[in-house]
Amino acid sequence: MARPATVLIYLILAVLLLLLLRSHHSPEHRNHLHHRRLKLRPNFSFTSPPSAGDRYIPFDPLISDIEHRREDREWERSHFNIPSAPGEEAQPEWEDFIDAEDYLNDENRFNVTNRIVLLFPLIDVDPADQFVSLEELTEWNLKQAAKEVMHRTGREMEMHDKNRDGFVSFAEYEPPSWSRNDNISFGYDMGWWKEDHFNASDMDGDSLLNKIEFNDFLHPADSVNPKLIKWLCKEEIRERDKDRDGKLSFQEYFNGLFDSLRNIEEVYNHSDTSDGAQSNKLFKELDKDNDGFLTEDELIPVIGNLHPSERYYAKQQADYVLTQADADKDGRLSLNEMIEHPYVFYSSIFDDDDDDDGLDFHDEFR
Ligand SMILES: *[C@@H]1O[C@H](CO)[C@@H](O)[C@H](O)[C@H]1NC(C)=O
Ligand SMILES: *[C@@H]1O[C@H](CO)[C@@H](O)[C@H](O)[C@H]1NC(C)=O
Ligand SMILES: *[C@@H]1O[C@H](CO)[C@@H](O)[C@H](O)[C@H]1NC(C)=O
Ligand SMILES: *[C@@H]1O[C@H](CO)[C@@H](O)[C@H](O)[C@H]1NC(C)=O
Ligand SMILES: *[C@@H]1O[C@H](CO)[C@@H](O)[C@H](O)[C@H]1NC(C)=O
Ligand SMILES: [Ca+2]
Ligand SMILES: [Ca+2]
Ligand SMILES: [Ca+2]
């Protein structure tokens, strides 16, 4: 009798059909559900370096302002134990938090359409042609990210600037606890938190770090300070310099640096050649004086590829947003396309209760 087998086949088909239907429940459809609840980002962690998940860049400065104010209060509370001033209402943190989210989700007060209409001309600037290009969006993200980073630096600075003169001296500086605990990945091996790193960050040479210098110190890959870029190159060499002659031979370059540089096709396109030929070609390109060794100065052109900068993340996020919101696929966003896909821009504060395609997009693009 073939009956049971037939039943089984129908059963399997039914299950497959069900799975197929479920898989059509795609993000594209969900962009049009206009009733998703906007959320502020979860607590920023003061005790660990930003992880990949923290790497989203807020799109709307108004939202980051709200987040900053909330984080500042938590920061002050946890680091200075400031009792609330007399007369000032002592409000529990969570209450502020809920109020802010209620505000964001009250469509009469926070109207995403109006926000996008307001922000569009601030993004569409180069040129102002009624379209937002990938480059314009990247610049916008970069600007928001820089504000974000500087804000965190300000807080770090408050913690280290013991005599409150607005500068951090080397004596005042203590490595953050996570750099001590996590010896390898953020560690002393890299020469972080050392005096030559400090000195290289001191652009004006007064032996103190002002806020910008301190920000560079914490984020050397985003710095434009040539001394600091050189210091980064020196660290790259030190890490791989097996015979300790202060420069990289081809072998030392091949056994480490080359792998890290492999994905820089945007700069050097050797996609048509083999590994061996690629590595040889890149080495020759970098070895400007042809002495068979790479020195600090010769690594400068690729140091940005060894240390992803904010620009890298800014572009990554702009790429993602463009793939999601560019409905007519002309590679740029019109005001209408942005208004039609508001939650792509506000996805970082999505309620990701049902699943995580809002928040975790970074990882798919690593
Ligand atoms: C944020 O952190 C504070 C204390 O660190 C905690 O009381 C609060 O519940 C946290 N809020 C969220 C949303 O995780
Ligand atoms: C948001 O603003 C747009 C444009 O002004 C308006 O059409 C829409 O009704 C507003 N939405 C709400 C919920 O007020
Ligand atoms: C970190 O590593 C160095 C050697 O590389 C070692 O001397 C030191 O004790 C380590 N520190 C911690 C906190 O593990
Ligand atoms: C850093 O600079 C100070 C003074 O400017 C100097 O005394 C110190 O030796 C320098 N340290 C390093 C490691 O270069
Ligand atoms: C990259 O490729 C383009 C065309 O494919 C070529 O014109 C250009 O010279 C190449 N650049 C390098 C650095 O090889
Ligand atoms: Ca434009
Ligand atoms: Ca200085
Ligand atoms: Ca478009």
PDB file of C-alpha atoms and ligand atoms in Angstrom, residues 195-196 199 207, ligand 4:
ATOM      1  CA  GLU A 195      54.334  57.081  27.375  1.00  0.00           C
ATOM      2  CA  ASP A 196      55.408  57.171  23.744  1.00  0.00           C
ATOM      3  CA  ASN A 199      53.779  61.795  23.725  1.00  0.00           C
ATOM      4  CA  SER A 207      53.250  67.518  27.806  1.00  0.00           C
TER       5      SER A 207
HETATM    6  C1  LIG B   4      57.696  61.930  26.605  1.00  0.00           C
HETATM    7  O1  LIG B   4      57.913  63.338  26.696  1.00  0.00           O
HETATM    8  C2  LIG B   4      58.493  63.737  27.937  1.00  0.00           C
HETATM    9  C3  LIG B   4      58.605  65.239  27.980  1.00  0.00           C
HETATM   10  O2  LIG B   4      58.079  65.875  26.868  1.00  0.00           O
HETATM   11  C4  LIG B   4      59.862  63.101  28.076  1.00  0.00           C
HETATM   12  O3  LIG B   4      60.443  63.465  29.330  1.00  0.00           O
HETATM   13  C5  LIG B   4      59.706  61.595  27.993  1.00  0.00           C
HETATM   14  O4  LIG B   4      60.988  60.976  28.044  1.00  0.00           O
HETATM   15  C6  LIG B   4      59.005  61.191  26.725  1.00  0.00           C
HETATM   16  N1  LIG B   4      58.806  59.750  26.790  1.00  0.00           N
HETATM   17  C7  LIG B   4      58.980  58.939  25.752  1.00  0.00           C
HETATM   18  C8  LIG B   4      58.760  57.491  25.984  1.00  0.00           C
HETATM   19  O5  LIG B   4      59.318  59.343  24.678  1.00  0.00           O
END
